[in-house]
Amino acid sequence: GSAGFFLDYADSGNVGDDESGNTNDFTNNNSVVQVADSPTRNNNVFDSNSELASNWIYSNGNRTVQKGSSNAWIVNKMSLPASSGKFYAEVTTSFSGTAIGTGFGVTVDPNVFVSGTSGNYWLGSDGNSGMIYIGPSTLDIYCAGGDGLGNINSGLDWASGDYFVGAFDADAGKIWFGFYDASATTTKWFDAGGGVTGNPSTGANPTMMVAVNTPLKFAGQLYAYDTSGSNGVISNLTWINEADWSGTAPTDFKALTQDNIASSDQFIS
């Protein structure tokens, strides 16, 4: 009848649009948005069930995380692992103040992180993980990781417009960390010595290596929080979906989504 309606939610600009022909449109009162992530197409998101995720604040469909309740360095693994294939990622970070300490990297999954001093957990604290991060107070860019990488000050500084990038080739056990340098309008990939000769497209000079076909996950690292701590700053990380990438993936590298990983990693039958 004339009071009927059919909502298919296909119009991202008008999710309440009635497709029945009766024009019984619904008003979007709660800023509902259309997203590509769905039960049949899972995108990678920060994992609220990750073993170290209890002090994180989630938003944006779990694509944005913010540190809460303590000053300790804490790791948050993302949801999708891959043991085969080549994958690329972009992550933005925003912060106020200078004692930020945000980072982005890769970890073997599963990986049991061992607490350091004052309850700190680091990507790069063992041979199974690593990251690129912004040093607290200095805005220096560091590489940290296992496989002999250690913790290296690259001598480069973070600036407005920069963002983190990461890539791994699970079949070769190669991992690269880097960042988009907005001032130079180029992406810089770190090698194992903290230089910028890494090249995922050719497979040259990875930042670190692990055993081939080891399940790997991208992961985030945060230090400062937004409540009433001594730093008094806000810092967060946002995972960028492929459709919104600012840069270009290295040759043959893909977005880490359920559709792009091997069926054995999808946990579906």
Coordinates of C-alpha atoms in Angstrom, one line a residue:
G1 CA 0.0 0.0 0.0
S2 CA 0.9 3.7 0.0
A3 CA 2.3 3.5 3.5
G4 CA 4.8 0.8 2.6
F5 CA 8.5 1.4 2.1
F6 CA 11.7 -0.3 1.0
L7 CA 15.1 0.7 2.3
D8 CA 18.2 -0.7 0.5
Y9 CA 20.7 1.7 2.1
A10 CA 22.5 1.9 -1.2
D11 CA 22.6 5.7 -1.5
S12 CA 25.5 6.8 0.7
G13 CA 24.2 10.4 0.7
N14 CA 20.7 9.4 1.7
V15 CA 20.6 6.2 3.5
G16 CA 16.9 6.6 4.4
D17 CA 15.8 6.9 0.8
D18 CA 12.6 4.8 0.1
E19 CA 13.1 2.7 -3.0
S20 CA 9.5 1.4 -3.1
G21 CA 8.2 4.3 -5.2
N22 CA 6.1 5.7 -2.3
T23 CA 8.7 8.3 -1.3
N24 CA 8.2 7.4 2.4
D25 CA 11.8 8.4 3.1
F26 CA 13.3 8.1 6.5
T27 CA 15.2 10.9 8.2
N28 CA 18.8 10.1 9.3
N29 CA 18.7 11.4 12.9
N30 CA 21.8 9.7 14.2
S31 CA 24.4 10.5 11.4
V32 CA 24.3 6.9 10.1
V33 CA 26.9 6.4 7.4
Q34 CA 27.4 3.8 4.7
V35 CA 30.6 1.8 5.1
A36 CA 32.3 -0.8 2.9
D37 CA 32.9 -3.1 5.9
S38 CA 30.3 -5.8 6.1
P39 CA 29.8 -9.5 7.2
T40 CA 30.6 -10.5 3.6
R41 CA 33.5 -8.1 3.1
N42 CA 35.5 -7.6 6.3
N43 CA 38.1 -4.8 6.3
N44 CA 41.0 -4.6 8.7
V45 CA 40.2 -2.7 11.9
F46 CA 41.8 -2.3 15.3
D47 CA 40.9 -5.3 17.4
S48 CA 39.1 -4.5 20.7
N49 CA 39.6 -8.1 21.7
S50 CA 43.4 -7.9 21.3
E51 CA 45.1 -9.0 24.5
L52 CA 46.5 -5.5 25.3
A53 CA 43.4 -3.5 24.2
S54 CA 41.7 -2.8 27.5
N55 CA 42.9 0.8 27.7
W56 CA 42.0 2.0 24.3
I57 CA 39.1 4.2 23.1
Y58 CA 37.5 3.1 19.8
S59 CA 35.6 5.1 17.2
N60 CA 35.0 5.3 13.4
G61 CA 34.0 1.6 13.2
N62 CA 37.2 0.7 15.1
R63 CA 39.3 2.3 12.5
T64 CA 40.4 5.0 14.9
V65 CA 42.0 4.3 18.3
Q66 CA 42.9 6.6 21.2
K67 CA 44.9 5.7 24.3
G68 CA 43.1 5.9 27.6
S69 CA 43.7 5.6 31.4
S70 CA 47.5 5.3 31.6
N71 CA 50.8 6.7 30.3
A72 CA 52.3 3.3 29.5
W73 CA 53.2 2.3 25.9
I74 CA 50.6 -0.2 24.7
V75 CA 50.2 -2.3 21.5
N76 CA 46.9 -2.8 19.7
K77 CA 46.9 -5.5 17.0
M78 CA 44.5 -5.3 14.1
S79 CA 41.9 -7.9 13.2
L80 CA 43.1 -9.7 10.1
P81 CA 46.2 -11.9 9.9
A82 CA 47.8 -13.0 6.6
S83 CA 50.3 -15.8 6.2
S84 CA 50.6 -15.5 2.4
G85 CA 50.5 -12.5 0.0
K86 CA 51.8 -8.9 -0.2
F87 CA 49.9 -6.2 1.7
Y88 CA 50.2 -2.4 2.1
A89 CA 48.7 0.0 4.6
E90 CA 48.3 3.7 5.4
V91 CA 47.7 5.0 8.9
T92 CA 47.3 8.7 9.9
T93 CA 48.0 10.0 13.4
S94 CA 47.0 13.2 15.1
F95 CA 48.0 14.7 18.4
S96 CA 48.2 17.8 20.5
G97 CA 51.4 18.7 22.4
T98 CA 54.7 17.0 21.9
A99 CA 54.8 14.0 24.3
I100 CA 52.9 11.9 21.8
G101 CA 54.7 8.6 21.0
T102 CA 52.5 7.1 18.3
G103 CA 53.6 4.3 16.1
F104 CA 52.6 1.8 13.5
G105 CA 54.0 -1.6 12.6
V106 CA 53.7 -5.4 12.2
T107 CA 53.7 -8.3 14.6
V108 CA 53.7 -12.0 14.3
D109 CA 50.3 -13.4 15.3
P110 CA 49.9 -14.8 17.9
N111 CA 52.7 -13.0 19.8
V112 CA 52.9 -12.7 23.6
F113 CA 54.3 -9.3 24.4
V114 CA 56.3 -9.1 27.6
S115 CA 55.8 -6.1 29.8
G116 CA 58.8 -3.8 30.3
T117 CA 59.2 -1.1 32.9
S118 CA 56.1 0.6 34.2
G119 CA 53.8 -1.7 32.3
N120 CA 55.1 -0.7 28.8
Y121 CA 54.6 -3.0 25.8
W122 CA 56.5 -2.3 22.6
L123 CA 56.3 -3.3 19.0
G124 CA 59.9 -4.2 18.5
S125 CA 60.5 -5.5 22.0
D126 CA 61.2 -9.0 20.6
G127 CA 62.2 -10.6 17.4
N128 CA 58.6 -11.0 16.3
S129 CA 57.5 -7.4 15.8
G130 CA 58.6 -3.9 14.8
M131 CA 57.4 -0.4 14.0
I132 CA 58.0 3.1 12.9
Y133 CA 57.2 5.6 15.6
I134 CA 57.4 9.3 16.6
G135 CA 59.6 9.8 19.6
P136 CA 58.0 11.6 22.6
S137 CA 58.8 15.3 22.9
T138 CA 61.2 15.3 19.9
L139 CA 59.1 14.4 16.9
D140 CA 62.1 12.4 15.7
I141 CA 61.2 9.3 13.6
Y142 CA 62.5 6.0 14.9
C143 CA 62.5 2.4 13.7
A144 CA 62.3 -0.4 16.3
G145 CA 62.2 -4.1 15.7
G146 CA 63.6 -7.5 16.1
D147 CA 65.9 -9.4 13.8
G148 CA 68.8 -7.2 14.7
L149 CA 67.1 -3.9 13.9
G150 CA 67.1 -2.6 17.5
N151 CA 65.9 0.9 18.1
I152 CA 67.2 3.5 15.6
N153 CA 66.8 7.3 15.3
S154 CA 66.5 7.8 11.6
G155 CA 67.5 11.5 11.8
L156 CA 64.3 12.5 10.2
D157 CA 61.5 14.6 11.7
W158 CA 57.7 14.3 11.6
A159 CA 55.8 17.2 10.1
S160 CA 52.2 18.2 9.3
G161 CA 50.8 16.1 6.4
D162 CA 53.0 13.0 7.1
Y163 CA 51.4 9.6 7.6
F164 CA 52.6 6.1 8.4
V165 CA 52.9 3.4 5.8
G166 CA 53.6 -0.3 6.2
A167 CA 54.1 -3.3 3.9
F168 CA 54.8 -7.0 4.3
D169 CA 55.4 -9.9 1.9
A170 CA 54.4 -12.9 4.0
D171 CA 55.7 -15.4 1.5
A172 CA 59.2 -14.0 1.7
G173 CA 59.1 -13.0 5.4
K174 CA 59.9 -9.4 4.6
I175 CA 58.5 -6.4 6.4
W176 CA 58.9 -2.7 5.6
F177 CA 58.0 0.4 7.7
G178 CA 58.0 3.9 6.4
F179 CA 56.2 7.2 6.1
Y180 CA 54.9 9.6 3.6
D181 CA 57.1 12.7 3.8
A182 CA 54.8 15.6 2.8
S183 CA 57.5 18.2 2.6
A184 CA 59.4 16.0 0.0
T185 CA 56.1 14.6 -1.5
T186 CA 57.5 11.1 -1.5
T187 CA 57.2 7.9 0.5
K188 CA 60.3 6.8 2.4
W189 CA 60.8 3.1 3.3
F190 CA 63.3 2.2 6.0
D191 CA 66.0 -0.4 5.7
A192 CA 67.4 -2.5 8.6
G193 CA 70.0 0.2 9.3
G194 CA 67.5 3.1 9.7
G195 CA 68.3 4.5 6.2
V196 CA 65.6 4.9 3.6
T197 CA 66.8 2.4 0.9
G198 CA 63.9 0.0 1.5
N199 CA 61.8 -0.9 -1.6
P200 CA 58.8 -3.2 -1.3
S201 CA 58.2 -3.1 -5.0
T202 CA 61.5 -4.8 -5.8
G203 CA 61.7 -6.7 -2.5
A204 CA 64.9 -4.9 -1.6
N205 CA 66.2 -3.9 1.8
P206 CA 63.4 -4.8 4.2
T207 CA 63.3 -3.1 7.6
M208 CA 63.1 -6.5 9.3
M209 CA 62.5 -10.2 8.4
V210 CA 60.6 -13.1 10.0
A211 CA 60.2 -16.7 8.9
V212 CA 58.4 -17.2 5.6
N213 CA 54.6 -17.7 5.7
T214 CA 54.3 -16.7 9.3
P215 CA 50.9 -15.2 10.1
L216 CA 51.3 -11.4 10.4
K217 CA 49.1 -8.5 11.5
F218 CA 49.5 -4.8 11.3
A219 CA 49.4 -3.1 14.7
G220 CA 49.3 0.3 16.4
Q221 CA 51.3 1.8 19.2
L222 CA 50.2 4.6 21.5
Y223 CA 51.6 6.3 24.6
A224 CA 49.8 9.5 25.5
Y225 CA 46.2 9.7 26.6
D226 CA 43.4 12.2 26.7
T227 CA 42.2 12.3 30.2
S228 CA 44.0 13.8 33.2
G229 CA 47.6 12.5 32.9
S230 CA 50.7 14.5 33.2
N231 CA 51.1 14.8 29.5
G232 CA 47.8 16.5 28.9
V233 CA 47.7 15.6 25.2
I234 CA 45.5 13.7 22.8
S235 CA 46.9 11.2 20.3
N236 CA 45.3 8.7 18.0
L237 CA 45.8 6.5 15.0
T238 CA 43.3 6.0 12.1
W239 CA 43.5 3.1 9.7
I240 CA 42.8 4.3 6.1
N241 CA 40.7 2.1 3.9
E242 CA 41.9 1.4 0.3
A243 CA 39.4 3.8 -1.3
D244 CA 40.8 6.7 0.7
W245 CA 44.5 6.0 0.3
S246 CA 46.5 9.1 -0.4
G247 CA 49.5 7.2 -1.8
T248 CA 50.0 4.3 -4.2
A249 CA 50.6 0.7 -3.1
P250 CA 54.0 -0.8 -4.0
T251 CA 53.9 -3.0 -7.1
D252 CA 51.8 -6.2 -6.5
F253 CA 50.8 -5.1 -3.0
K254 CA 47.1 -5.1 -2.0
A255 CA 44.9 -3.8 0.8
L256 CA 44.6 -6.2 3.8
T257 CA 40.9 -7.2 3.5
Q258 CA 39.2 -10.5 3.8
D259 CA 38.7 -10.8 0.1
N260 CA 42.5 -10.4 -0.5
I261 CA 43.8 -13.0 1.9
A262 CA 44.2 -16.7 1.4
S263 CA 41.1 -18.8 2.2
S264 CA 43.0 -20.5 5.0
D265 CA 43.4 -17.2 6.8
Q266 CA 39.7 -16.2 6.5
F267 CA 38.3 -18.4 9.2
I268 CA 35.3 -19.2 7.1
S269 CA 34.1 -22.3 5.2

